[in-house]
Amino acid sequence: MTVETGVGAGTAAQAAALLRTADAVRHRSGQLLERARRGDSRWFGVDDGALAVAADEVAALTKARFPDLDIPYHSRWRHFGAGEIDRRADLDSLLGTADGSERARAMVDLTVVSVLLDAGAGPDWGYDEIRDGRQIRYARSEGLGIASFHAFLAGTFSADRERPLQVDADGLRGLTEDTLATAFQVSQDNPLVGLAGRVTLMRRLGEVLASQPAMFGERGRPGGLFDVLAGSGTVAAHDILTLLLTALSPIWPSRTMIGDIALGDCWRHEAVAGPGLTAGWVPLHKLSQWMTYSLIEPFEWAGVDVVGVDALTGLPEYRNGGFLLDSGVLTLRDPQLAARTWSPSDEMVIEWRALTVALLDELAPLVRGRLGVDEQAMPLARILEGGTWAAGRATAQRLRAGLPPLSVTSDGTVF
């Protein structure tokens, strides 16, 4: 288990800085895993014997999906490629004579809004793409990715009609539910979970971008992150995460706060220890880490070397967590808990997500061993893609027609 390092925690700002690290995510998730193994969790048991079986399943699925083990990162760009269609090439073509930096900014713009719109869609929503005279329906993450991709191409997030292939503060602040509903083909027969929450998040993003012109430029573009981070030609993945968590923190609903600082995807759990004001807080930062993973490729395509990818953690969401439940690594102390609908702030959900982070770290070396590769060849970002996320989807489809094993309400800002 890792140890939290770096800053004190006596003030709200110091506490928030400590909780905005992957070390804190790992360390505190590890605390809850040790506690569950002792039998002290009121919610979950841990079957260590099932870890080997789970690793077998993930390794077999990874080998089946990627026989040469040439596995891309777990990234939003995988969803943009759904249906084996190279939509990145479409964007490249539309960007025309734009230079390398502007191409990178556009791809960062797209990635940021698309990831923030990636919370669970619900089982009844889908997006119909018409391509080469054929209509293909995509659902869940692929559908959300493709819907946001086409919304970006249409200039939905830009206030400048002459520059549709960008995201800017005014475009986001002017976004309405009707506009996003139209872009995402939402109707009474095609309902999207958390539509209002997604629009609120986009508007908040617009306000935050506009308030930091030194970072995001006069237009307030997320792509400003590229200019801030790419100057030396090398950037650490955790530096991308830190900047996202710091610069974008005001976008999150103020439901979890220390002082006047919104913590985002960070929750109270009485059993978690930590220094000063951080005691009792469990940071998870799923969307921010997912965004970081998804920004790696736009940086690399622009010639920037992204290092230290394994400093990030596994993603605490319902596919990875669902796989751990479905494979028997995690067990519910009371099976009736699966019949309830839960909130992200419920202790049971917080613990499920934290245990997912900690167990993915233990599962990863077992998978590598079965595939005969090392950490350098297969960082966690590739195991997730290979991998655990796909295994979670497969078991959910086999057991419950795609639904996760636990039902958690979504407002469009967590899952």
Short mmCIF file of C-alpha atoms in Angstrom, two decimals:
data_model
loop_
_atom_site.label_atom_id
_atom_site.label_comp_id
_atom_site.label_asym_id
_atom_site.label_seq_id
_atom_site.Cartn_x
_atom_site.Cartn_y
_atom_site.Cartn_z
CA MET A 1 0.00 0.00 0.00
CA THR A 2 1.32 3.45 -0.89
CA VAL A 3 1.86 6.21 1.62
CA GLU A 4 0.49 9.71 1.19
CA THR A 5 3.21 12.29 0.78
CA GLY A 6 3.78 15.85 -0.22
CA VAL A 7 1.79 18.39 1.78
CA GLY A 8 0.36 19.09 5.19
CA ALA A 9 -3.35 19.11 5.84
CA GLY A 10 -3.93 21.83 8.40
CA THR A 11 -5.72 24.26 6.12
CA ALA A 12 -8.54 23.67 3.65
CA ALA A 13 -6.20 24.39 0.73
CA GLN A 14 -3.55 21.97 2.03
CA ALA A 15 -6.15 19.28 2.65
CA ALA A 16 -7.63 19.69 -0.84
CA ALA A 17 -4.15 19.50 -2.38
CA LEU A 18 -3.43 16.20 -0.60
CA LEU A 19 -6.78 14.75 -1.62
CA ARG A 20 -6.14 15.70 -5.25
CA THR A 21 -3.42 13.09 -5.69
CA ALA A 22 -3.44 9.55 -6.99
CA ASP A 23 -1.36 8.59 -3.93
CA ALA A 24 -4.28 9.58 -1.72
CA VAL A 25 -6.71 7.60 -3.89
CA ARG A 26 -4.51 4.51 -3.63
CA HIS A 27 -3.63 4.82 0.04
CA ARG A 28 -7.17 5.37 1.28
CA SER A 29 -8.65 2.73 -0.99
CA GLY A 30 -5.99 0.38 0.39
CA GLN A 31 -7.11 1.18 3.94
CA LEU A 32 -10.62 0.04 3.12
CA LEU A 33 -9.37 -3.13 1.43
CA GLU A 34 -7.30 -4.08 4.50
CA ARG A 35 -10.36 -3.41 6.65
CA ALA A 36 -12.60 -5.59 4.46
CA ARG A 37 -10.04 -8.41 4.59
CA ARG A 38 -10.14 -8.26 8.38
CA GLY A 39 -13.89 -8.78 8.18
CA ASP A 40 -14.66 -5.30 9.52
CA SER A 41 -16.64 -4.00 6.52
CA ARG A 42 -20.38 -3.90 7.04
CA TRP A 43 -20.88 -4.20 3.29
CA PHE A 44 -18.33 -6.45 1.58
CA GLY A 45 -16.25 -9.57 1.98
CA VAL A 46 -13.10 -10.27 -0.05
CA ASP A 47 -12.34 -13.70 -1.50
CA ASP A 48 -8.63 -13.68 -2.29
CA GLY A 49 -8.88 -17.10 -3.90
CA ALA A 50 -11.16 -15.65 -6.56
CA LEU A 51 -8.48 -13.16 -7.61
CA ALA A 52 -6.60 -15.86 -9.52
CA VAL A 53 -9.74 -16.90 -11.37
CA ALA A 54 -10.52 -13.27 -12.19
CA ALA A 55 -6.98 -12.80 -13.50
CA ASP A 56 -7.41 -15.87 -15.71
CA GLU A 57 -10.58 -14.40 -17.17
CA VAL A 58 -9.07 -10.97 -17.81
CA ALA A 59 -5.93 -12.46 -19.37
CA ALA A 60 -7.95 -14.73 -21.65
CA LEU A 61 -10.22 -11.91 -22.78
CA THR A 62 -7.23 -9.62 -23.35
CA LYS A 63 -5.52 -12.24 -25.49
CA ALA A 64 -8.70 -12.85 -27.46
CA ARG A 65 -9.23 -9.14 -28.13
CA PHE A 66 -5.57 -8.30 -28.76
CA PRO A 67 -3.72 -11.46 -29.86
CA ASP A 68 -0.49 -9.54 -30.44
CA LEU A 69 -0.89 -7.75 -27.08
CA ASP A 70 -0.62 -4.41 -28.89
CA ILE A 71 -3.16 -2.80 -26.58
CA PRO A 72 -4.07 0.89 -26.72
CA TYR A 73 -4.71 2.97 -23.63
CA HIS A 74 -8.08 2.87 -21.92
CA SER A 75 -9.31 6.15 -23.35
CA ARG A 76 -12.26 8.06 -24.70
CA TRP A 77 -10.62 7.68 -28.10
CA ARG A 78 -11.55 3.99 -28.10
CA HIS A 79 -15.21 5.04 -28.12
CA PHE A 80 -14.55 7.52 -30.94
CA GLY A 81 -13.35 4.49 -32.89
CA ALA A 82 -16.44 2.38 -32.25
CA GLY A 83 -17.59 0.27 -35.17
CA GLU A 84 -13.98 0.14 -36.40
CA ILE A 85 -14.42 3.64 -37.86
CA ASP A 86 -11.49 6.06 -37.78
CA ARG A 87 -13.34 9.19 -36.70
CA ARG A 88 -10.05 10.82 -35.73
CA ALA A 89 -9.26 10.86 -39.44
CA ASP A 90 -12.56 12.68 -40.00
CA LEU A 91 -11.52 15.34 -37.51
CA ASP A 92 -8.04 15.60 -39.00
CA SER A 93 -9.55 16.16 -42.43
CA LEU A 94 -11.93 18.85 -41.18
CA LEU A 95 -9.09 20.68 -39.41
CA GLY A 96 -7.56 21.18 -42.84
CA THR A 97 -4.46 23.39 -42.72
CA ALA A 98 -4.43 23.86 -38.93
CA ASP A 99 -0.93 23.47 -37.45
CA GLY A 100 0.06 20.77 -34.99
CA SER A 101 -0.63 22.84 -31.90
CA GLU A 102 -4.11 23.83 -33.05
CA ARG A 103 -4.89 20.21 -33.90
CA ALA A 104 -3.83 19.26 -30.37
CA ARG A 105 -5.97 22.02 -28.85
CA ALA A 106 -9.00 20.86 -30.84
CA MET A 107 -8.48 17.26 -29.70
CA VAL A 108 -8.06 18.38 -26.09
CA ASP A 109 -11.24 20.48 -26.42
CA LEU A 110 -13.14 17.47 -27.71
CA THR A 111 -11.72 15.10 -25.11
CA VAL A 112 -12.54 17.30 -22.13
CA VAL A 113 -16.20 17.87 -22.98
CA SER A 114 -16.72 14.30 -24.16
CA VAL A 115 -15.34 12.80 -20.95
CA LEU A 116 -17.42 15.14 -18.81
CA LEU A 117 -20.49 14.03 -20.76
CA ASP A 118 -19.59 10.36 -20.26
CA ALA A 119 -21.57 9.60 -17.10
CA GLY A 120 -23.87 6.57 -17.34
CA ALA A 121 -26.49 6.95 -20.06
CA GLY A 122 -28.99 4.46 -18.68
CA PRO A 123 -30.28 1.30 -20.39
CA ASP A 124 -32.87 2.95 -22.67
CA TRP A 125 -30.79 5.54 -24.53
CA GLY A 126 -28.92 5.19 -27.81
CA TYR A 127 -27.48 7.29 -30.61
CA ASP A 128 -28.12 6.61 -34.29
CA GLU A 129 -25.22 7.48 -36.58
CA ILE A 130 -25.81 7.63 -40.32
CA ARG A 131 -22.67 6.84 -42.27
CA ASP A 132 -22.27 5.86 -45.91
CA GLY A 133 -26.03 5.52 -46.19
CA ARG A 134 -26.28 3.14 -43.25
CA GLN A 135 -27.77 3.83 -39.84
CA ILE A 136 -26.02 2.22 -36.88
CA ARG A 137 -27.19 2.54 -33.29
CA TYR A 138 -24.67 2.90 -30.48
CA ALA A 139 -25.52 2.79 -26.78
CA ARG A 140 -23.85 3.48 -23.44
CA SER A 141 -20.24 4.71 -23.55
CA GLU A 142 -19.81 4.27 -27.31
CA GLY A 143 -23.05 6.10 -27.96
CA LEU A 144 -22.12 8.97 -25.66
CA GLY A 145 -18.70 9.22 -27.27
CA ILE A 146 -20.05 9.29 -30.80
CA ALA A 147 -22.85 11.70 -29.88
CA SER A 148 -20.40 14.14 -28.30
CA PHE A 149 -18.02 13.73 -31.26
CA HIS A 150 -20.71 14.75 -33.73
CA ALA A 151 -21.91 17.54 -31.44
CA PHE A 152 -18.34 18.88 -31.43
CA LEU A 153 -18.08 18.68 -35.23
CA ALA A 154 -21.37 20.59 -35.49
CA GLY A 155 -20.02 23.45 -33.37
CA THR A 156 -22.40 22.78 -30.47
CA PHE A 157 -19.82 23.89 -27.90
CA SER A 158 -18.42 26.88 -29.81
CA ALA A 159 -19.82 30.40 -29.75
CA ASP A 160 -17.90 31.28 -32.94
CA ARG A 161 -19.68 30.12 -36.08
CA GLU A 162 -16.50 30.65 -38.06
CA ARG A 163 -14.63 28.28 -35.69
CA PRO A 164 -16.94 25.32 -35.03
CA LEU A 165 -14.13 22.85 -34.22
CA GLN A 166 -13.45 24.21 -30.77
CA VAL A 167 -14.92 24.40 -27.30
CA ASP A 168 -15.06 27.86 -25.73
CA ALA A 169 -16.44 29.43 -22.58
CA ASP A 170 -19.27 31.32 -24.26
CA GLY A 171 -20.40 28.27 -26.17
CA LEU A 172 -20.59 26.24 -22.98
CA ARG A 173 -22.27 28.95 -20.92
CA GLY A 174 -24.95 29.28 -23.57
CA LEU A 175 -25.67 25.54 -23.78
CA THR A 176 -29.30 24.61 -23.08
CA GLU A 177 -30.99 21.34 -22.26
CA ASP A 178 -32.85 21.52 -25.57
CA THR A 179 -29.61 21.97 -27.51
CA LEU A 180 -27.88 19.06 -25.83
CA ALA A 181 -31.00 16.92 -26.04
CA THR A 182 -31.17 17.51 -29.78
CA ALA A 183 -27.47 16.76 -30.23
CA PHE A 184 -27.84 13.53 -28.25
CA GLN A 185 -31.16 12.56 -29.91
CA VAL A 186 -32.97 12.57 -26.55
CA SER A 187 -36.73 12.05 -26.64
CA GLN A 188 -39.47 10.53 -24.55
CA ASP A 189 -38.71 7.21 -26.24
CA ASN A 190 -34.94 7.71 -26.01
CA PRO A 191 -34.34 9.07 -22.49
CA LEU A 192 -30.82 9.99 -21.33
CA VAL A 193 -30.13 9.70 -17.60
CA GLY A 194 -28.79 12.89 -16.01
CA LEU A 195 -29.38 15.27 -18.95
CA ALA A 196 -29.89 18.30 -16.70
CA GLY A 197 -26.78 17.43 -14.68
CA ARG A 198 -24.69 17.23 -17.84
CA VAL A 199 -25.85 20.66 -19.00
CA THR A 200 -25.14 22.16 -15.59
CA LEU A 201 -21.65 20.65 -15.67
CA MET A 202 -20.99 22.12 -19.13
CA ARG A 203 -22.14 25.57 -18.00
CA ARG A 204 -19.97 25.37 -14.91
CA LEU A 205 -17.06 24.40 -17.14
CA GLY A 206 -17.70 27.50 -19.24
CA GLU A 207 -17.60 29.73 -16.17
CA VAL A 208 -14.36 28.16 -14.97
CA LEU A 209 -12.68 28.48 -18.36
CA ALA A 210 -13.68 32.14 -18.61
CA SER A 211 -12.33 32.88 -15.12
CA GLN A 212 -8.78 31.67 -15.93
CA PRO A 213 -7.62 33.43 -19.12
CA ALA A 214 -3.95 32.93 -18.23
CA MET A 215 -4.48 29.19 -18.61
CA PHE A 216 -7.36 28.86 -21.05
CA GLY A 217 -6.88 31.95 -23.20
CA GLU A 218 -9.26 34.79 -24.04
CA ARG A 219 -11.81 32.44 -25.56
CA GLY A 220 -11.67 30.07 -22.59
CA ARG A 221 -10.70 26.85 -24.40
CA PRO A 222 -9.90 23.58 -22.60
CA GLY A 223 -7.19 23.19 -25.25
CA GLY A 224 -5.20 25.77 -23.32
CA LEU A 225 -4.10 22.85 -21.17
CA PHE A 226 -1.93 21.72 -24.05
CA ASP A 227 -0.07 25.04 -24.20
CA VAL A 228 0.48 25.06 -20.42
CA LEU A 229 1.79 21.50 -20.21
CA ALA A 230 3.46 20.71 -23.52
CA GLY A 231 6.24 23.30 -23.62
CA SER A 232 9.12 21.05 -22.54
CA GLY A 233 8.12 18.19 -24.83
CA THR A 234 7.61 15.85 -21.86
CA VAL A 235 4.82 15.77 -19.30
CA ALA A 236 4.05 13.44 -16.41
CA ALA A 237 0.57 11.92 -16.46
CA HIS A 238 0.07 12.91 -12.83
CA ASP A 239 0.85 16.54 -13.68
CA ILE A 240 -2.03 16.45 -16.16
CA LEU A 241 -4.28 15.05 -13.43
CA THR A 242 -3.15 17.62 -10.86
CA LEU A 243 -3.82 20.50 -13.24
CA LEU A 244 -7.26 19.14 -14.12
CA LEU A 245 -8.19 18.67 -10.46
CA THR A 246 -6.96 22.14 -9.54
CA ALA A 247 -8.07 24.21 -12.50
CA LEU A 248 -11.44 22.52 -13.01
CA SER A 249 -12.40 21.91 -9.37
CA PRO A 250 -15.13 24.61 -9.33
CA ILE A 251 -17.17 22.73 -11.96
CA TRP A 252 -18.18 20.04 -9.49
CA PRO A 253 -21.40 20.36 -7.46
CA SER A 254 -20.58 21.65 -3.96
CA ARG A 255 -21.87 18.56 -2.16
CA THR A 256 -18.47 17.57 -0.77
CA MET A 257 -16.38 20.44 0.55
CA ILE A 258 -13.62 21.34 2.97
CA GLY A 259 -14.15 24.96 3.88
CA ASP A 260 -15.17 26.68 0.67
CA ILE A 261 -13.29 24.27 -1.61
CA ALA A 262 -15.34 21.77 -3.63
CA LEU A 263 -13.64 18.37 -3.65
CA GLY A 264 -15.52 16.76 -6.52
CA ASP A 265 -15.46 12.95 -6.57
CA CYS A 266 -14.33 12.71 -2.94
CA TRP A 267 -16.54 11.28 -0.19
CA ARG A 268 -16.87 10.76 3.54
CA HIS A 269 -16.17 7.36 5.09
CA GLU A 270 -15.79 7.15 8.85
CA ALA A 271 -13.23 4.33 8.75
CA VAL A 272 -10.61 6.18 6.68
CA ALA A 273 -7.67 7.77 8.49
CA GLY A 274 -5.64 10.76 7.33
CA PRO A 275 -3.87 13.83 8.62
CA GLY A 276 -5.69 16.96 9.73
CA LEU A 277 -8.73 17.98 7.75
CA THR A 278 -8.35 15.04 5.36
CA ALA A 279 -9.42 12.49 7.99
CA GLY A 280 -12.48 10.56 6.88
CA TRP A 281 -12.25 11.56 3.20
CA VAL A 282 -11.94 9.07 0.32
CA PRO A 283 -10.87 10.67 -2.99
CA LEU A 284 -11.69 8.70 -6.15
CA HIS A 285 -11.64 11.25 -9.02
CA LYS A 286 -13.01 8.85 -11.60
CA LEU A 287 -13.91 11.34 -14.33
CA SER A 288 -10.73 13.37 -13.84
CA GLN A 289 -8.53 10.28 -14.11
CA TRP A 290 -10.55 9.04 -17.08
CA MET A 291 -9.97 12.45 -18.66
CA THR A 292 -6.23 12.20 -17.94
CA TYR A 293 -6.02 8.76 -19.55
CA SER A 294 -7.94 10.14 -22.52
CA LEU A 295 -5.64 13.14 -22.96
CA ILE A 296 -2.48 11.04 -23.22
CA GLU A 297 -2.94 10.27 -26.90
CA PRO A 298 -3.68 13.84 -28.08
CA PHE A 299 -0.47 14.90 -26.33
CA GLU A 300 1.50 12.02 -27.85
CA TRP A 301 0.07 12.63 -31.34
CA ALA A 302 1.40 16.20 -31.01
CA GLY A 303 4.89 14.87 -30.26
CA VAL A 304 4.80 15.25 -26.47
CA ASP A 305 6.20 12.35 -24.40
CA VAL A 306 3.79 11.41 -21.59
CA VAL A 307 5.59 9.59 -18.77
CA GLY A 308 4.57 7.98 -15.48
CA VAL A 309 1.21 6.69 -16.70
CA ASP A 310 1.06 4.08 -13.92
CA ALA A 311 0.99 6.82 -11.31
CA LEU A 312 -2.74 6.96 -12.09
CA THR A 313 -5.12 4.43 -10.53
CA GLY A 314 -7.71 2.07 -11.90
CA LEU A 315 -11.09 3.66 -12.54
CA PRO A 316 -13.69 3.21 -9.79
CA GLU A 317 -16.74 2.76 -11.97
CA TYR A 318 -19.42 0.15 -12.42
CA ARG A 319 -17.74 -1.97 -15.12
CA ASN A 320 -14.53 -2.61 -13.17
CA GLY A 321 -16.38 -2.80 -9.85
CA GLY A 322 -19.09 -4.94 -11.37
CA PHE A 323 -16.53 -7.42 -12.66
CA LEU A 324 -15.07 -7.80 -9.16
CA LEU A 325 -18.53 -8.58 -7.78
CA ASP A 326 -19.51 -10.87 -10.65
CA SER A 327 -16.23 -12.80 -10.43
CA GLY A 328 -16.66 -13.31 -6.69
CA VAL A 329 -13.58 -11.32 -5.63
CA LEU A 330 -15.98 -9.06 -3.78
CA THR A 331 -19.06 -10.47 -2.07
CA LEU A 332 -22.01 -8.67 -0.54
CA ARG A 333 -22.44 -9.41 3.16
CA ASP A 334 -26.17 -9.15 2.58
CA PRO A 335 -27.29 -10.23 -0.92
CA GLN A 336 -30.45 -8.14 -0.49
CA LEU A 337 -28.31 -5.02 -0.86
CA ALA A 338 -28.33 -5.64 -4.61
CA ALA A 339 -32.10 -5.08 -4.69
CA ARG A 340 -31.80 -1.45 -3.54
CA THR A 341 -31.03 1.71 -5.47
CA TRP A 342 -28.09 3.62 -4.05
CA SER A 343 -26.65 7.12 -4.16
CA PRO A 344 -22.97 7.92 -4.89
CA SER A 345 -22.72 9.38 -1.38
CA ASP A 346 -23.85 6.17 0.34
CA GLU A 347 -21.07 4.47 2.29
CA MET A 348 -21.69 1.19 0.52
CA VAL A 349 -21.07 2.77 -2.92
CA ILE A 350 -18.04 4.71 -1.70
CA GLU A 351 -16.54 1.52 -0.33
CA TRP A 352 -17.36 -0.50 -3.45
CA ARG A 353 -15.55 2.04 -5.58
CA ALA A 354 -12.54 2.26 -3.25
CA LEU A 355 -12.20 -1.52 -3.08
CA THR A 356 -12.30 -1.56 -6.88
CA VAL A 357 -9.28 0.77 -7.05
CA ALA A 358 -7.28 -1.27 -4.54
CA LEU A 359 -8.12 -4.65 -6.09
CA LEU A 360 -7.29 -3.52 -9.62
CA ASP A 361 -3.78 -2.80 -8.37
CA GLU A 362 -3.57 -6.38 -7.09
CA LEU A 363 -5.15 -7.89 -10.18
CA ALA A 364 -2.79 -6.13 -12.61
CA PRO A 365 0.42 -8.05 -11.82
CA LEU A 366 -1.47 -11.35 -11.90
CA VAL A 367 -2.74 -10.55 -15.41
CA ARG A 368 0.74 -9.52 -16.55
CA GLY A 369 2.17 -12.77 -15.25
CA ARG A 370 -0.34 -14.81 -17.20
CA LEU A 371 0.41 -12.87 -20.38
CA GLY A 372 4.18 -12.96 -19.89
CA VAL A 373 4.70 -9.19 -19.96
CA ASP A 374 6.07 -6.64 -17.52
CA GLU A 375 4.70 -3.37 -16.17
CA GLN A 376 6.51 -1.31 -18.78
CA ALA A 377 4.97 -3.25 -21.65
CA MET A 378 1.51 -3.33 -20.08
CA PRO A 379 0.79 -0.46 -17.70
CA LEU A 380 -2.51 -0.36 -15.88
CA ALA A 381 -4.00 1.83 -18.62
CA ARG A 382 -3.64 -1.10 -21.04
CA ILE A 383 -4.91 -3.71 -18.57
CA LEU A 384 -8.06 -1.64 -18.08
CA GLU A 385 -8.59 -1.59 -21.84
CA GLY A 386 -7.57 -5.18 -22.45
CA GLY A 387 -8.98 -5.97 -19.89
CA THR A 388 -10.97 -5.45 -16.79
CA TRP A 389 -13.46 -2.96 -18.24
CA ALA A 390 -14.31 -5.28 -21.12
CA ALA A 391 -14.65 -8.22 -18.70
CA GLY A 392 -17.07 -6.19 -16.59
CA ARG A 393 -19.20 -5.42 -19.62
CA ALA A 394 -19.12 -9.05 -20.76
CA THR A 395 -20.20 -10.48 -17.40
CA ALA A 396 -22.92 -7.85 -17.03
CA GLN A 397 -24.27 -8.73 -20.47
CA ARG A 398 -24.18 -12.44 -19.69
CA LEU A 399 -25.81 -12.14 -16.28
CA ARG A 400 -28.14 -9.12 -16.45
CA ALA A 401 -28.53 -7.98 -20.08
CA GLY A 402 -25.79 -5.38 -19.53
CA LEU A 403 -26.95 -3.89 -16.24
CA PRO A 404 -24.42 -3.50 -13.39
CA PRO A 405 -24.81 -5.71 -10.29
CA LEU A 406 -25.62 -2.68 -8.12
CA SER A 407 -27.98 0.13 -9.05
CA VAL A 408 -26.60 3.62 -8.38
CA THR A 409 -28.48 6.81 -9.28
CA SER A 410 -26.58 9.18 -11.57
CA ASP A 411 -26.83 12.95 -11.87
CA GLY A 412 -24.37 12.96 -14.75
CA THR A 413 -21.34 14.00 -12.71
CA VAL A 414 -19.89 10.81 -11.13
CA PHE A 415 -20.42 7.58 -13.08
#
